[in-house]
Amino acid sequence: MLDAERPPLDLLIAAPRGFCAGVDRAIRIVELTIEKCGAPVYVRHEIVHNKYVVDDLKAKGAVFVESLDEVPDGVPVVFSAHGVPKAVPAKASERGLHFLDATCPLVSKVHRQAERLVKDGHHILFIGHGGHPEVVGTFGQVPDGAMTLVETAEDAASIMPPAGRPLAYLSQTTLSVDDTAEIIALLRQRFPAIAAPRSEDICYATSNRQAAVKTIAARCDAMLVIGAPNSSNSLRLVEVAQRHGVKALLVQRAADIDFAWLEGVRTLGITAGASAPEILVRELVDRLGARFTVREREVESATEDMLFKLPRALVA
């Protein structure tokens, strides 16, 4: 198609976007374990929620499973960035498996808070999405019955925690900032003495990516979010855009674009969830460039320089 035949399309590319420090660390742990120990290296659950990343690691020698029962004796196993219940590393130790924990340090921080609060006698109201691996992992840090899940504002308004125990709240790290603030306000209204976390549980990357979407939403006709359908932080980016009056769509790869959906769009916002690599952003821009005369501009709303240390066993 000649340039003169291509309709114009302005791209506003959100920054920050894509990989966060926890995701980058988790992927490197798998890669370095393969380099150090040789293939195969087993990974319990998807290391991060992104098919491109998972397929790339499979090609390098990673084998993804959902249970330690699927891991043979004598091979290394890595636990995903979402975290695992305490019973998982305990079982791995019982079997004599060599394991590495790629849990995001910010998720581990929530785990330690949960342990301290329960040890001090608190009952925890945990804000999160039932069944998400991070929620399952956090509940698995404390005894059964020590936490109650709060998924919605309706839950916060009606939940009846155990009587006679001090309350505290914690949250999943990848939630909507606005939704969580509403839930926390309701909990504080109902339970004025409820203890708050020492610091914000929603991670810096989640907050920054949602803020970046808000920054460009008012200037866009539509927004594409690159991410997986099982990625909590990516789904929240779609919701944030929609709540700011912009039609938004989650796509995993450039091939998923429905050009009919872009009919009438002159300014398109693009962002990527914290598990989506930058190569997928460039792939998307290239595909748009085959159909439109593209003019792209990055809109930076925050600078990120967070780095998390790798396990000593991999860098010694």
PDB file of C-alpha atoms in Angstrom:
ATOM      1  CA  MET A   1       0.000   0.000   0.000  1.00  0.00           C
ATOM      2  CA  LEU A   2       1.421   3.401  -0.963  1.00  0.00           C
ATOM      3  CA  ASP A   3       1.912   5.994   1.790  1.00  0.00           C
ATOM      4  CA  ALA A   4      -0.628   8.274   0.110  1.00  0.00           C
ATOM      5  CA  GLU A   5      -3.243   5.520   0.466  1.00  0.00           C
ATOM      6  CA  ARG A   6      -2.607   4.868   4.138  1.00  0.00           C
ATOM      7  CA  PRO A   7      -4.839   6.797   6.547  1.00  0.00           C
ATOM      8  CA  PRO A   8      -2.952   8.703   9.253  1.00  0.00           C
ATOM      9  CA  LEU A   9      -2.746   7.267  12.764  1.00  0.00           C
ATOM     10  CA  ASP A  10      -1.157   8.994  15.734  1.00  0.00           C
ATOM     11  CA  LEU A  11       0.196   6.633  18.370  1.00  0.00           C
ATOM     12  CA  LEU A  12       0.588   7.706  21.982  1.00  0.00           C
ATOM     13  CA  ILE A  13       2.759   5.074  23.646  1.00  0.00           C
ATOM     14  CA  ALA A  14       2.514   5.051  27.423  1.00  0.00           C
ATOM     15  CA  ALA A  15       5.599   5.040  29.591  1.00  0.00           C
ATOM     16  CA  PRO A  16       6.208   3.254  31.869  1.00  0.00           C
ATOM     17  CA  ARG A  17       4.912   0.076  30.226  1.00  0.00           C
ATOM     18  CA  GLY A  18       5.932  -3.544  29.916  1.00  0.00           C
ATOM     19  CA  PHE A  19       8.352  -5.471  32.098  1.00  0.00           C
ATOM     20  CA  CYS A  20       8.687  -4.521  35.749  1.00  0.00           C
ATOM     21  CA  ALA A  21      11.665  -5.375  37.949  1.00  0.00           C
ATOM     22  CA  GLY A  22       9.959  -8.430  39.455  1.00  0.00           C
ATOM     23  CA  VAL A  23       9.125  -9.912  36.057  1.00  0.00           C
ATOM     24  CA  ASP A  24      12.603  -9.228  34.706  1.00  0.00           C
ATOM     25  CA  ARG A  25      14.143 -10.899  37.776  1.00  0.00           C
ATOM     26  CA  ALA A  26      11.893 -13.962  37.496  1.00  0.00           C
ATOM     27  CA  ILE A  27      12.727 -14.519  33.827  1.00  0.00           C
ATOM     28  CA  ARG A  28      16.449 -14.144  34.488  1.00  0.00           C
ATOM     29  CA  ILE A  29      16.230 -16.694  37.306  1.00  0.00           C
ATOM     30  CA  VAL A  30      14.841 -19.272  34.877  1.00  0.00           C
ATOM     31  CA  GLU A  31      17.387 -18.404  32.177  1.00  0.00           C
ATOM     32  CA  LEU A  32      20.342 -18.510  34.569  1.00  0.00           C
ATOM     33  CA  THR A  33      19.161 -21.760  36.125  1.00  0.00           C
ATOM     34  CA  ILE A  34      19.081 -23.328  32.661  1.00  0.00           C
ATOM     35  CA  GLU A  35      22.583 -21.974  31.936  1.00  0.00           C
ATOM     36  CA  LYS A  36      23.948 -23.185  35.274  1.00  0.00           C
ATOM     37  CA  CYS A  37      22.202 -26.555  35.591  1.00  0.00           C
ATOM     38  CA  GLY A  38      21.332 -27.427  32.010  1.00  0.00           C
ATOM     39  CA  ALA A  39      17.931 -28.296  30.574  1.00  0.00           C
ATOM     40  CA  PRO A  40      15.366 -29.259  31.561  1.00  0.00           C
ATOM     41  CA  VAL A  41      14.499 -26.857  34.358  1.00  0.00           C
ATOM     42  CA  TYR A  42      10.979 -27.219  35.707  1.00  0.00           C
ATOM     43  CA  VAL A  43       8.882 -24.173  36.568  1.00  0.00           C
ATOM     44  CA  ARG A  44       5.837 -24.460  38.819  1.00  0.00           C
ATOM     45  CA  HIS A  45       3.105 -22.418  37.112  1.00  0.00           C
ATOM     46  CA  GLU A  46       3.816 -19.892  34.344  1.00  0.00           C
ATOM     47  CA  ILE A  47       6.822 -17.873  35.505  1.00  0.00           C
ATOM     48  CA  VAL A  48       4.856 -14.760  34.462  1.00  0.00           C
ATOM     49  CA  HIS A  49       1.521 -14.489  32.682  1.00  0.00           C
ATOM     50  CA  ASN A  50       2.640 -14.016  29.083  1.00  0.00           C
ATOM     51  CA  LYS A  51       2.563 -16.662  26.338  1.00  0.00           C
ATOM     52  CA  TYR A  52       5.442 -15.124  24.367  1.00  0.00           C
ATOM     53  CA  VAL A  53       7.698 -15.233  27.430  1.00  0.00           C
ATOM     54  CA  VAL A  54       6.623 -18.747  28.378  1.00  0.00           C
ATOM     55  CA  ASP A  55       7.143 -20.063  24.832  1.00  0.00           C
ATOM     56  CA  ASP A  56      10.575 -18.422  24.655  1.00  0.00           C
ATOM     57  CA  LEU A  57      11.635 -20.081  27.904  1.00  0.00           C
ATOM     58  CA  LYS A  58      10.236 -23.435  26.737  1.00  0.00           C
ATOM     59  CA  ALA A  59      12.479 -23.182  23.674  1.00  0.00           C
ATOM     60  CA  LYS A  60      15.465 -22.645  25.999  1.00  0.00           C
ATOM     61  CA  GLY A  61      14.669 -25.721  28.095  1.00  0.00           C
ATOM     62  CA  ALA A  62      12.035 -24.753  30.669  1.00  0.00           C
ATOM     63  CA  VAL A  63       9.179 -27.149  31.419  1.00  0.00           C
ATOM     64  CA  PHE A  64       6.080 -25.594  32.959  1.00  0.00           C
ATOM     65  CA  VAL A  65       3.923 -27.632  35.342  1.00  0.00           C
ATOM     66  CA  GLU A  66       1.135 -26.870  37.793  1.00  0.00           C
ATOM     67  CA  SER A  67       2.163 -29.260  40.577  1.00  0.00           C
ATOM     68  CA  LEU A  68       5.369 -30.501  42.162  1.00  0.00           C
ATOM     69  CA  ASP A  69       4.017 -34.004  41.548  1.00  0.00           C
ATOM     70  CA  GLU A  70       4.855 -33.418  37.875  1.00  0.00           C
ATOM     71  CA  VAL A  71       8.520 -32.631  38.658  1.00  0.00           C
ATOM     72  CA  PRO A  72      10.882 -35.634  38.411  1.00  0.00           C
ATOM     73  CA  ASP A  73      13.499 -36.251  41.069  1.00  0.00           C
ATOM     74  CA  GLY A  74      16.918 -34.756  40.484  1.00  0.00           C
ATOM     75  CA  VAL A  75      15.971 -31.725  38.369  1.00  0.00           C
ATOM     76  CA  PRO A  76      15.846 -28.058  39.408  1.00  0.00           C
ATOM     77  CA  VAL A  77      12.489 -26.354  39.903  1.00  0.00           C
ATOM     78  CA  VAL A  78      11.695 -22.632  39.956  1.00  0.00           C
ATOM     79  CA  PHE A  79       8.659 -21.124  41.697  1.00  0.00           C
ATOM     80  CA  SER A  80       6.836 -18.434  39.721  1.00  0.00           C
ATOM     81  CA  ALA A  81       6.898 -14.677  40.306  1.00  0.00           C
ATOM     82  CA  HIS A  82       3.371 -14.837  41.771  1.00  0.00           C
ATOM     83  CA  GLY A  83       4.513 -16.703  44.872  1.00  0.00           C
ATOM     84  CA  VAL A  84       3.512 -20.081  46.292  1.00  0.00           C
ATOM     85  CA  PRO A  85       1.998 -21.360  49.546  1.00  0.00           C
ATOM     86  CA  LYS A  86       4.506 -22.399  52.221  1.00  0.00           C
ATOM     87  CA  ALA A  87       3.562 -26.009  51.666  1.00  0.00           C
ATOM     88  CA  VAL A  88       5.193 -25.980  48.215  1.00  0.00           C
ATOM     89  CA  PRO A  89       8.833 -25.289  49.209  1.00  0.00           C
ATOM     90  CA  ALA A  90       8.305 -27.543  52.242  1.00  0.00           C
ATOM     91  CA  LYS A  91       7.298 -30.400  49.943  1.00  0.00           C
ATOM     92  CA  ALA A  92      10.217 -29.653  47.605  1.00  0.00           C
ATOM     93  CA  SER A  93      12.608 -29.843  50.578  1.00  0.00           C
ATOM     94  CA  GLU A  94      11.082 -33.141  51.703  1.00  0.00           C
ATOM     95  CA  ARG A  95      11.743 -34.581  48.244  1.00  0.00           C
ATOM     96  CA  GLY A  96      15.288 -33.218  48.172  1.00  0.00           C
ATOM     97  CA  LEU A  97      14.587 -31.065  45.123  1.00  0.00           C
ATOM     98  CA  HIS A  98      16.890 -28.179  44.269  1.00  0.00           C
ATOM     99  CA  PHE A  99      14.559 -25.189  44.005  1.00  0.00           C
ATOM    100  CA  LEU A 100      14.813 -21.468  43.406  1.00  0.00           C
ATOM    101  CA  ASP A 101      12.118 -19.007  44.414  1.00  0.00           C
ATOM    102  CA  ALA A 102      11.383 -16.351  41.773  1.00  0.00           C
ATOM    103  CA  THR A 103       8.593 -14.760  43.824  1.00  0.00           C
ATOM    104  CA  CYS A 104       8.569 -10.998  43.264  1.00  0.00           C
ATOM    105  CA  PRO A 105      10.123  -9.334  46.332  1.00  0.00           C
ATOM    106  CA  LEU A 106       7.076  -7.066  46.589  1.00  0.00           C
ATOM    107  CA  VAL A 107       4.825 -10.129  46.815  1.00  0.00           C
ATOM    108  CA  SER A 108       7.179 -11.626  49.400  1.00  0.00           C
ATOM    109  CA  LYS A 109       6.805  -8.408  51.385  1.00  0.00           C
ATOM    110  CA  VAL A 110       3.038  -8.998  51.553  1.00  0.00           C
ATOM    111  CA  HIS A 111       3.683 -12.599  52.655  1.00  0.00           C
ATOM    112  CA  ARG A 112       5.848 -11.439  55.550  1.00  0.00           C
ATOM    113  CA  GLN A 113       3.277  -8.818  56.575  1.00  0.00           C
ATOM    114  CA  ALA A 114       0.578 -11.493  56.647  1.00  0.00           C
ATOM    115  CA  GLU A 115       2.723 -13.711  58.871  1.00  0.00           C
ATOM    116  CA  ARG A 116       3.499 -10.870  61.302  1.00  0.00           C
ATOM    117  CA  LEU A 117      -0.106  -9.726  61.552  1.00  0.00           C
ATOM    118  CA  VAL A 118      -1.435 -13.220  62.226  1.00  0.00           C
ATOM    119  CA  LYS A 119       1.320 -13.839  64.770  1.00  0.00           C
ATOM    120  CA  ASP A 120       0.204 -10.649  66.536  1.00  0.00           C
ATOM    121  CA  GLY A 121      -3.365 -11.950  66.700  1.00  0.00           C
ATOM    122  CA  HIS A 122      -4.957 -10.084  63.794  1.00  0.00           C
ATOM    123  CA  HIS A 123      -7.534 -11.417  61.393  1.00  0.00           C
ATOM    124  CA  ILE A 124      -6.702 -10.200  57.874  1.00  0.00           C
ATOM    125  CA  LEU A 125      -9.160  -8.945  55.303  1.00  0.00           C
ATOM    126  CA  PHE A 126      -7.309  -9.622  52.072  1.00  0.00           C
ATOM    127  CA  ILE A 127      -8.301  -7.600  49.009  1.00  0.00           C
ATOM    128  CA  GLY A 128      -7.783  -9.605  45.853  1.00  0.00           C
ATOM    129  CA  HIS A 129      -9.178 -11.853  43.137  1.00  0.00           C
ATOM    130  CA  GLY A 130     -10.084 -15.360  44.232  1.00  0.00           C
ATOM    131  CA  GLY A 131      -8.095 -18.091  42.514  1.00  0.00           C
ATOM    132  CA  HIS A 132      -5.296 -15.809  41.300  1.00  0.00           C
ATOM    133  CA  PRO A 133      -1.917 -17.488  42.010  1.00  0.00           C
ATOM    134  CA  GLU A 134      -0.740 -14.518  44.075  1.00  0.00           C
ATOM    135  CA  VAL A 135      -3.813 -14.740  46.292  1.00  0.00           C
ATOM    136  CA  VAL A 136      -3.454 -18.512  46.654  1.00  0.00           C
ATOM    137  CA  GLY A 137       0.202 -18.050  47.587  1.00  0.00           C
ATOM    138  CA  THR A 138      -0.516 -15.363  50.169  1.00  0.00           C
ATOM    139  CA  PHE A 139      -3.315 -17.336  51.826  1.00  0.00           C
ATOM    140  CA  GLY A 140      -0.863 -20.228  51.979  1.00  0.00           C
ATOM    141  CA  GLN A 141       1.488 -18.275  54.244  1.00  0.00           C
ATOM    142  CA  VAL A 142      -0.881 -18.371  57.229  1.00  0.00           C
ATOM    143  CA  PRO A 143      -3.143 -20.949  58.902  1.00  0.00           C
ATOM    144  CA  ASP A 144      -6.567 -21.674  57.423  1.00  0.00           C
ATOM    145  CA  GLY A 145      -9.165 -19.203  58.625  1.00  0.00           C
ATOM    146  CA  ALA A 146      -6.646 -16.455  59.406  1.00  0.00           C
ATOM    147  CA  MET A 147      -7.653 -14.388  56.364  1.00  0.00           C
ATOM    148  CA  THR A 148     -10.917 -13.532  54.640  1.00  0.00           C
ATOM    149  CA  LEU A 149     -11.011 -12.629  50.953  1.00  0.00           C
ATOM    150  CA  VAL A 150     -12.573  -9.309  49.927  1.00  0.00           C
ATOM    151  CA  GLU A 151     -13.042  -9.120  46.156  1.00  0.00           C
ATOM    152  CA  THR A 152     -15.450  -6.214  45.666  1.00  0.00           C
ATOM    153  CA  ALA A 153     -16.869  -3.107  47.280  1.00  0.00           C
ATOM    154  CA  GLU A 154     -20.025  -5.146  47.906  1.00  0.00           C
ATOM    155  CA  ASP A 155     -17.942  -7.649  49.875  1.00  0.00           C
ATOM    156  CA  ALA A 156     -16.395  -4.827  51.885  1.00  0.00           C
ATOM    157  CA  ALA A 157     -19.836  -3.479  52.752  1.00  0.00           C
ATOM    158  CA  SER A 158     -21.250  -6.808  53.907  1.00  0.00           C
ATOM    159  CA  ILE A 159     -18.435  -9.027  55.123  1.00  0.00           C
ATOM    160  CA  MET A 160     -18.629 -10.192  58.741  1.00  0.00           C
ATOM    161  CA  PRO A 161     -15.147 -11.048  60.066  1.00  0.00           C
ATOM    162  CA  PRO A 162     -14.666 -13.125  63.214  1.00  0.00           C
ATOM    163  CA  ALA A 163     -15.663 -11.240  66.348  1.00  0.00           C
ATOM    164  CA  GLY A 164     -13.254 -10.394  69.122  1.00  0.00           C
ATOM    165  CA  ARG A 165     -10.070 -10.162  67.082  1.00  0.00           C
ATOM    166  CA  PRO A 166      -8.261  -7.057  65.852  1.00  0.00           C
ATOM    167  CA  LEU A 167      -8.490  -6.565  62.096  1.00  0.00           C
ATOM    168  CA  ALA A 168      -5.935  -5.675  59.432  1.00  0.00           C
ATOM    169  CA  TYR A 169      -6.088  -5.476  55.663  1.00  0.00           C
ATOM    170  CA  LEU A 170      -3.637  -6.376  52.926  1.00  0.00           C
ATOM    171  CA  SER A 171      -4.019  -6.549  49.151  1.00  0.00           C
ATOM    172  CA  GLN A 172      -2.874  -8.276  46.014  1.00  0.00           C
ATOM    173  CA  THR A 173      -0.117  -6.275  44.313  1.00  0.00           C
ATOM    174  CA  THR A 174      -1.722  -6.059  40.849  1.00  0.00           C
ATOM    175  CA  LEU A 175      -5.143  -4.574  41.589  1.00  0.00           C
ATOM    176  CA  SER A 176      -6.859  -1.461  40.297  1.00  0.00           C
ATOM    177  CA  VAL A 177      -5.621   1.451  42.394  1.00  0.00           C
ATOM    178  CA  ASP A 178      -9.036   3.139  42.275  1.00  0.00           C
ATOM    179  CA  ASP A 179     -11.055   0.004  43.075  1.00  0.00           C
ATOM    180  CA  THR A 180      -8.778  -0.860  45.979  1.00  0.00           C
ATOM    181  CA  ALA A 181      -9.012   2.673  47.386  1.00  0.00           C
ATOM    182  CA  GLU A 182     -12.814   2.386  47.348  1.00  0.00           C
ATOM    183  CA  ILE A 183     -12.708  -0.967  49.144  1.00  0.00           C
ATOM    184  CA  ILE A 184     -10.245   0.317  51.736  1.00  0.00           C
ATOM    185  CA  ALA A 185     -12.428   3.369  52.405  1.00  0.00           C
ATOM    186  CA  LEU A 186     -15.416   1.105  53.047  1.00  0.00           C
ATOM    187  CA  LEU A 187     -13.419  -1.153  55.359  1.00  0.00           C
ATOM    188  CA  ARG A 188     -12.123   1.829  57.330  1.00  0.00           C
ATOM    189  CA  GLN A 189     -15.632   3.232  57.591  1.00  0.00           C
ATOM    190  CA  ARG A 190     -16.993  -0.048  58.958  1.00  0.00           C
ATOM    191  CA  PHE A 191     -13.951  -0.933  61.056  1.00  0.00           C
ATOM    192  CA  PRO A 192     -12.224   2.301  62.158  1.00  0.00           C
ATOM    193  CA  ALA A 193      -9.537   0.463  64.115  1.00  0.00           C
ATOM    194  CA  ILE A 194      -8.476  -1.750  61.200  1.00  0.00           C
ATOM    195  CA  ALA A 195      -4.691  -1.840  60.800  1.00  0.00           C
ATOM    196  CA  ALA A 196      -3.195  -0.745  57.481  1.00  0.00           C
ATOM    197  CA  PRO A 197      -0.080  -2.203  55.840  1.00  0.00           C
ATOM    198  CA  ARG A 198       3.200  -0.502  56.634  1.00  0.00           C
ATOM    199  CA  SER A 199       3.392   0.617  53.023  1.00  0.00           C
ATOM    200  CA  GLU A 200       1.206   0.418  49.935  1.00  0.00           C
ATOM    201  CA  ASP A 201       0.675  -3.188  48.823  1.00  0.00           C
ATOM    202  CA  ILE A 202      -0.181  -2.411  45.182  1.00  0.00           C
ATOM    203  CA  CYS A 203       3.233  -2.449  43.562  1.00  0.00           C
ATOM    204  CA  TYR A 204       4.944   0.563  42.030  1.00  0.00           C
ATOM    205  CA  ALA A 205       4.755  -0.939  38.533  1.00  0.00           C
ATOM    206  CA  THR A 206       1.011  -1.550  38.695  1.00  0.00           C
ATOM    207  CA  SER A 207       0.389   1.977  39.982  1.00  0.00           C
ATOM    208  CA  ASN A 208       2.724   3.568  37.434  1.00  0.00           C
ATOM    209  CA  ARG A 209       1.222   1.737  34.468  1.00  0.00           C
ATOM    210  CA  GLN A 210      -2.301   2.662  35.481  1.00  0.00           C
ATOM    211  CA  ALA A 211      -1.262   6.295  35.960  1.00  0.00           C
ATOM    212  CA  ALA A 212       0.370   6.293  32.515  1.00  0.00           C
ATOM    213  CA  VAL A 213      -2.889   5.115  30.942  1.00  0.00           C
ATOM    214  CA  LYS A 214      -4.786   7.890  32.720  1.00  0.00           C
ATOM    215  CA  THR A 215      -2.270  10.420  31.386  1.00  0.00           C
ATOM    216  CA  ILE A 216      -2.951   9.610  27.736  1.00  0.00           C
ATOM    217  CA  ALA A 217      -6.577   8.408  27.871  1.00  0.00           C
ATOM    218  CA  ALA A 218      -8.172  11.815  27.359  1.00  0.00           C
ATOM    219  CA  ARG A 219      -6.126  12.309  24.180  1.00  0.00           C
ATOM    220  CA  CYS A 220      -6.973   8.955  22.574  1.00  0.00           C
ATOM    221  CA  ASP A 221      -9.867   7.656  20.526  1.00  0.00           C
ATOM    222  CA  ALA A 222      -9.031   4.080  21.553  1.00  0.00           C
ATOM    223  CA  MET A 223      -6.384   2.123  23.415  1.00  0.00           C
ATOM    224  CA  LEU A 224      -4.703  -1.233  22.906  1.00  0.00           C
ATOM    225  CA  VAL A 225      -3.220  -3.038  25.913  1.00  0.00           C
ATOM    226  CA  ILE A 226      -0.686  -5.761  25.180  1.00  0.00           C
ATOM    227  CA  GLY A 227      -0.990  -8.566  27.684  1.00  0.00           C
ATOM    228  CA  ALA A 228      -2.361 -12.004  28.471  1.00  0.00           C
ATOM    229  CA  PRO A 229      -6.000 -12.670  29.358  1.00  0.00           C
ATOM    230  CA  ASN A 230      -4.876 -14.236  32.662  1.00  0.00           C
ATOM    231  CA  SER A 231      -2.691 -11.242  33.545  1.00  0.00           C
ATOM    232  CA  SER A 232      -4.358  -9.300  36.353  1.00  0.00           C
ATOM    233  CA  ASN A 233      -2.340  -6.113  35.852  1.00  0.00           C
ATOM    234  CA  SER A 234      -3.031  -6.106  32.087  1.00  0.00           C
ATOM    235  CA  LEU A 235      -6.777  -6.508  32.569  1.00  0.00           C
ATOM    236  CA  ARG A 236      -6.725  -3.630  35.040  1.00  0.00           C
ATOM    237  CA  LEU A 237      -5.131  -1.392  32.382  1.00  0.00           C
ATOM    238  CA  VAL A 238      -8.050  -2.087  30.049  1.00  0.00           C
ATOM    239  CA  GLU A 239     -10.488  -1.215  32.837  1.00  0.00           C
ATOM    240  CA  VAL A 240      -8.657   2.013  33.678  1.00  0.00           C
ATOM    241  CA  ALA A 241      -8.824   3.172  30.055  1.00  0.00           C
ATOM    242  CA  GLN A 242     -12.513   2.324  29.781  1.00  0.00           C
ATOM    243  CA  ARG A 243     -13.328   4.159  32.987  1.00  0.00           C
ATOM    244  CA  HIS A 244     -11.665   7.224  31.529  1.00  0.00           C
ATOM    245  CA  GLY A 245     -14.007   7.163  28.550  1.00  0.00           C
ATOM    246  CA  VAL A 246     -11.832   5.386  26.009  1.00  0.00           C
ATOM    247  CA  LYS A 247     -12.699   2.141  24.277  1.00  0.00           C
ATOM    248  CA  ALA A 248      -9.937  -0.315  25.049  1.00  0.00           C
ATOM    249  CA  LEU A 249      -8.970  -3.818  23.998  1.00  0.00           C
ATOM    250  CA  LEU A 250      -6.545  -6.427  25.302  1.00  0.00           C
ATOM    251  CA  VAL A 251      -4.383  -8.106  22.645  1.00  0.00           C
ATOM    252  CA  GLN A 252      -1.677 -10.715  23.111  1.00  0.00           C
ATOM    253  CA  ARG A 253       0.119 -10.196  19.793  1.00  0.00           C
ATOM    254  CA  ALA A 254      -0.003  -7.869  16.789  1.00  0.00           C
ATOM    255  CA  ALA A 255      -1.801 -10.592  14.817  1.00  0.00           C
ATOM    256  CA  ASP A 256      -4.779 -10.200  17.179  1.00  0.00           C
ATOM    257  CA  ILE A 257      -5.571  -6.696  15.923  1.00  0.00           C
ATOM    258  CA  ASP A 258      -9.008  -6.354  14.383  1.00  0.00           C
ATOM    259  CA  PHE A 259      -8.632  -3.439  11.992  1.00  0.00           C
ATOM    260  CA  ALA A 260     -12.406  -3.027  11.847  1.00  0.00           C
ATOM    261  CA  TRP A 261     -12.235  -2.150  15.569  1.00  0.00           C
ATOM    262  CA  LEU A 262      -9.927   0.738  14.660  1.00  0.00           C
ATOM    263  CA  GLU A 263     -12.400   2.233  12.170  1.00  0.00           C
ATOM    264  CA  GLY A 264     -12.578   5.990  12.758  1.00  0.00           C
ATOM    265  CA  VAL A 265      -9.654   5.987  15.217  1.00  0.00           C
ATOM    266  CA  ARG A 266      -7.185   8.782  14.571  1.00  0.00           C
ATOM    267  CA  THR A 267      -5.254   8.694  17.851  1.00  0.00           C
ATOM    268  CA  LEU A 268      -4.483   5.322  19.383  1.00  0.00           C
ATOM    269  CA  GLY A 269      -3.000   4.748  22.808  1.00  0.00           C
ATOM    270  CA  ILE A 270      -0.703   1.767  23.345  1.00  0.00           C
ATOM    271  CA  THR A 271       0.547   0.254  26.571  1.00  0.00           C
ATOM    272  CA  ALA A 272       1.749  -3.130  27.795  1.00  0.00           C
ATOM    273  CA  GLY A 273       1.182  -5.038  31.010  1.00  0.00           C
ATOM    274  CA  ALA A 274       4.057  -5.724  33.376  1.00  0.00           C
ATOM    275  CA  SER A 275       4.588  -9.219  31.927  1.00  0.00           C
ATOM    276  CA  ALA A 276       4.715  -8.144  28.261  1.00  0.00           C
ATOM    277  CA  PRO A 277       8.146  -7.618  26.639  1.00  0.00           C
ATOM    278  CA  GLU A 278       8.922  -4.527  24.580  1.00  0.00           C
ATOM    279  CA  ILE A 279       9.369  -6.630  21.444  1.00  0.00           C
ATOM    280  CA  LEU A 280       5.586  -7.112  21.388  1.00  0.00           C
ATOM    281  CA  VAL A 281       5.071  -3.335  21.423  1.00  0.00           C
ATOM    282  CA  ARG A 282       7.361  -2.928  18.430  1.00  0.00           C
ATOM    283  CA  GLU A 283       5.630  -5.812  16.652  1.00  0.00           C
ATOM    284  CA  LEU A 284       2.296  -4.064  17.163  1.00  0.00           C
ATOM    285  CA  VAL A 285       3.603  -0.718  15.886  1.00  0.00           C
ATOM    286  CA  ASP A 286       5.071  -2.413  12.807  1.00  0.00           C
ATOM    287  CA  ARG A 287       1.748  -4.083  11.965  1.00  0.00           C
ATOM    288  CA  LEU A 288      -0.092  -0.793  12.347  1.00  0.00           C
ATOM    289  CA  GLY A 289       2.514   0.790  10.074  1.00  0.00           C
ATOM    290  CA  ALA A 290       1.584  -1.616   7.307  1.00  0.00           C
ATOM    291  CA  ARG A 291      -1.980  -0.299   7.308  1.00  0.00           C
ATOM    292  CA  PHE A 292      -1.595   3.341   8.447  1.00  0.00           C
ATOM    293  CA  THR A 293       0.780   6.241   8.067  1.00  0.00           C
ATOM    294  CA  VAL A 294       1.953   6.091  11.666  1.00  0.00           C
ATOM    295  CA  ARG A 295       3.311   8.913  13.763  1.00  0.00           C
ATOM    296  CA  GLU A 296       4.345   7.673  17.193  1.00  0.00           C
ATOM    297  CA  ARG A 297       5.157   9.537  20.367  1.00  0.00           C
ATOM    298  CA  GLU A 298       6.067   8.218  23.789  1.00  0.00           C
ATOM    299  CA  VAL A 299       4.355   9.940  26.711  1.00  0.00           C
ATOM    300  CA  GLU A 300       6.348   9.444  29.915  1.00  0.00           C
ATOM    301  CA  SER A 301       4.550   9.954  33.219  1.00  0.00           C
ATOM    302  CA  ALA A 302       7.123   8.389  35.560  1.00  0.00           C
ATOM    303  CA  THR A 303      10.683   7.082  35.564  1.00  0.00           C
ATOM    304  CA  GLU A 304      11.434   3.617  36.885  1.00  0.00           C
ATOM    305  CA  ASP A 305      14.863   2.487  38.074  1.00  0.00           C
ATOM    306  CA  MET A 306      13.911  -0.357  40.402  1.00  0.00           C
ATOM    307  CA  LEU A 307      16.191  -3.410  40.377  1.00  0.00           C
ATOM    308  CA  PHE A 308      15.844  -6.599  42.417  1.00  0.00           C
ATOM    309  CA  LYS A 309      18.832  -8.764  43.295  1.00  0.00           C
ATOM    310  CA  LEU A 310      19.125 -12.273  41.899  1.00  0.00           C
ATOM    311  CA  PRO A 311      19.537 -15.261  44.255  1.00  0.00           C
ATOM    312  CA  ARG A 312      23.160 -15.671  45.371  1.00  0.00           C
ATOM    313  CA  ALA A 313      23.210 -19.240  44.078  1.00  0.00           C
ATOM    314  CA  LEU A 314      22.907 -17.915  40.524  1.00  0.00           C
ATOM    315  CA  VAL A 315      25.434 -15.105  40.654  1.00  0.00           C
ATOM    316  CA  ALA A 316      28.142 -16.631  42.813  1.00  0.00           C
TER     317      ALA A 316
END
